[in-house]
Structures are given as structure tokens and as C-alpha cells.
Short mmCIF file of C-alpha atoms in Angstrom, two decimals:
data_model
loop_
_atom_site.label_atom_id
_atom_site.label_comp_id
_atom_site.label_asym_id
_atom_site.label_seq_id
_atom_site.Cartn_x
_atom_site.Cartn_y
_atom_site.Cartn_z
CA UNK A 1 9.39 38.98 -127.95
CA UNK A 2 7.30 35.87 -128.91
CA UNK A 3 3.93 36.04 -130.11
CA UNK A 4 1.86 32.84 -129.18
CA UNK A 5 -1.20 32.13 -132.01
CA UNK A 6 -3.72 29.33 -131.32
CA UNK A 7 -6.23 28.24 -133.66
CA UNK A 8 -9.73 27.70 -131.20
CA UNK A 9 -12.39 26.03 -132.10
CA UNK A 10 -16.06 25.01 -130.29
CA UNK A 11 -17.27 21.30 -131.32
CA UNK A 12 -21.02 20.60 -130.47
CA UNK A 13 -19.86 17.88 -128.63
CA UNK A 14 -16.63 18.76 -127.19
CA UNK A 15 -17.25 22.40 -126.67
CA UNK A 16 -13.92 24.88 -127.05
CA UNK A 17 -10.95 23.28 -127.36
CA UNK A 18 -7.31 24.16 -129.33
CA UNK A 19 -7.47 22.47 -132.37
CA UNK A 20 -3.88 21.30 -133.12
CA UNK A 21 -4.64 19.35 -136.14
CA UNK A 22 -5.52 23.10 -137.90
CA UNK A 23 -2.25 24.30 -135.99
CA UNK A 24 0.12 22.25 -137.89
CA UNK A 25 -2.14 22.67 -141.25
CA UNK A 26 -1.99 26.34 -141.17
CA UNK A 27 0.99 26.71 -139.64
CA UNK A 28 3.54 24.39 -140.70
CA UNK A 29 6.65 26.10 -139.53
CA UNK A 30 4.90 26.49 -136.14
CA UNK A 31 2.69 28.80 -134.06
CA UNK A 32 5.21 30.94 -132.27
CA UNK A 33 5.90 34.05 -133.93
CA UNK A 34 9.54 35.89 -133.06
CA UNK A 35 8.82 39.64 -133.25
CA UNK A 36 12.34 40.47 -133.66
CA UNK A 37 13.53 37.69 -136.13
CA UNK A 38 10.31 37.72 -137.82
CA UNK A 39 10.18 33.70 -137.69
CA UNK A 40 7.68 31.41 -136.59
CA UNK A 41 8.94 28.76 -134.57
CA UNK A 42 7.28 25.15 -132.94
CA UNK A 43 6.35 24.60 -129.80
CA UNK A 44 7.77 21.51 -129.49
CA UNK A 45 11.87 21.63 -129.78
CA UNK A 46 11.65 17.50 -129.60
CA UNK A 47 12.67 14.82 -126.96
CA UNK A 48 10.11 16.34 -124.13
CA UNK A 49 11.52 20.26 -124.71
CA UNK A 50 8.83 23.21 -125.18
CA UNK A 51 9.67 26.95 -126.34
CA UNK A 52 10.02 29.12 -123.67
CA UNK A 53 6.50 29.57 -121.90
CA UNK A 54 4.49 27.16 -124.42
CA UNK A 55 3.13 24.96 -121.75
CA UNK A 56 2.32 27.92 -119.42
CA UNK A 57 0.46 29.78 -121.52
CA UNK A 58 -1.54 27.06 -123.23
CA UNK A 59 -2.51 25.69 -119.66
CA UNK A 60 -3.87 28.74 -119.10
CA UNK A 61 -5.42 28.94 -122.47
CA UNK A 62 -7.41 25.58 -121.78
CA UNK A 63 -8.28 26.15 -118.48
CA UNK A 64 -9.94 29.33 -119.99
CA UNK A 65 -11.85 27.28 -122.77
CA UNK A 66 -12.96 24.63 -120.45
CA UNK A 67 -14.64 27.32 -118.61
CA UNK A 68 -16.26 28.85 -121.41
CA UNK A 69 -17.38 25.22 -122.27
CA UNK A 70 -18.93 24.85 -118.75
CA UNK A 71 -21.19 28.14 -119.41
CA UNK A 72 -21.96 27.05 -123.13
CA UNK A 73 -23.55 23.49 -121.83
#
């Protein structure tokens, strides 16, 4: 099982977003943790290829912070 960590931040200007400049500085070897291997993995496997359900779940991550941005204007 995969564990998917984001880091989120709100920007007086930009509102809530996923800050992936953090992402790679705190988490070097990725942001996907593997419960059973106990490694974190990247997102990005290189030339266009995601992990599993990255781009699913962070679309539905950002439509969720755009929202919250909407009510926080």
C-alpha cells in the first residue's frame, strides 16, 4: 500500500496550493511512501510516467485547495 504525502501551503496571494519546491527539499527520495517496503518513492518515474495513482490523487488534491482558496478570498 502507498502512502501519498503533500506538503500544502496558503500564499496571500496565491491562496492554497502544493508546494513542490518544499516536496523535493524535504523529501528528496520522493513523496510516496511504500508501507510494505518501507521506501519512499517519486512521483515521477521519468519520460511522461507517474507512480501508480499520482496524477489522480493530486487532481483531486488541487481541485480541493482551489476550493478552499475560493472561500478564503
Amino acid at each position: 500500500m502507498n502512502q501519498y504525502h503533500y506538503v500544502v501551503v496558503f500564499d496571500e496571494q496565491e491562496g492554497w496550493r502544493i508546494c513542490s519546491w518544499t516536496e523535493e527539499a524535504k523529501f528528496p527520495d520522493g513523496t510516496i511512501y511504500n508501507t510494505e517496503t518501507g521506501a519512499w518513492e517519486s512521483g515521477y518515474q521519468g519520460e511522461g510516467i507517474f507512480f501508480d495513482r499520482e496524477c489522480e490523487i493530486t487532481s483531486q488534491l488541487t481541485i480541493a485547495l482551489d476550493k478552499l482558496t475560493k472561500v478564503s478570498a
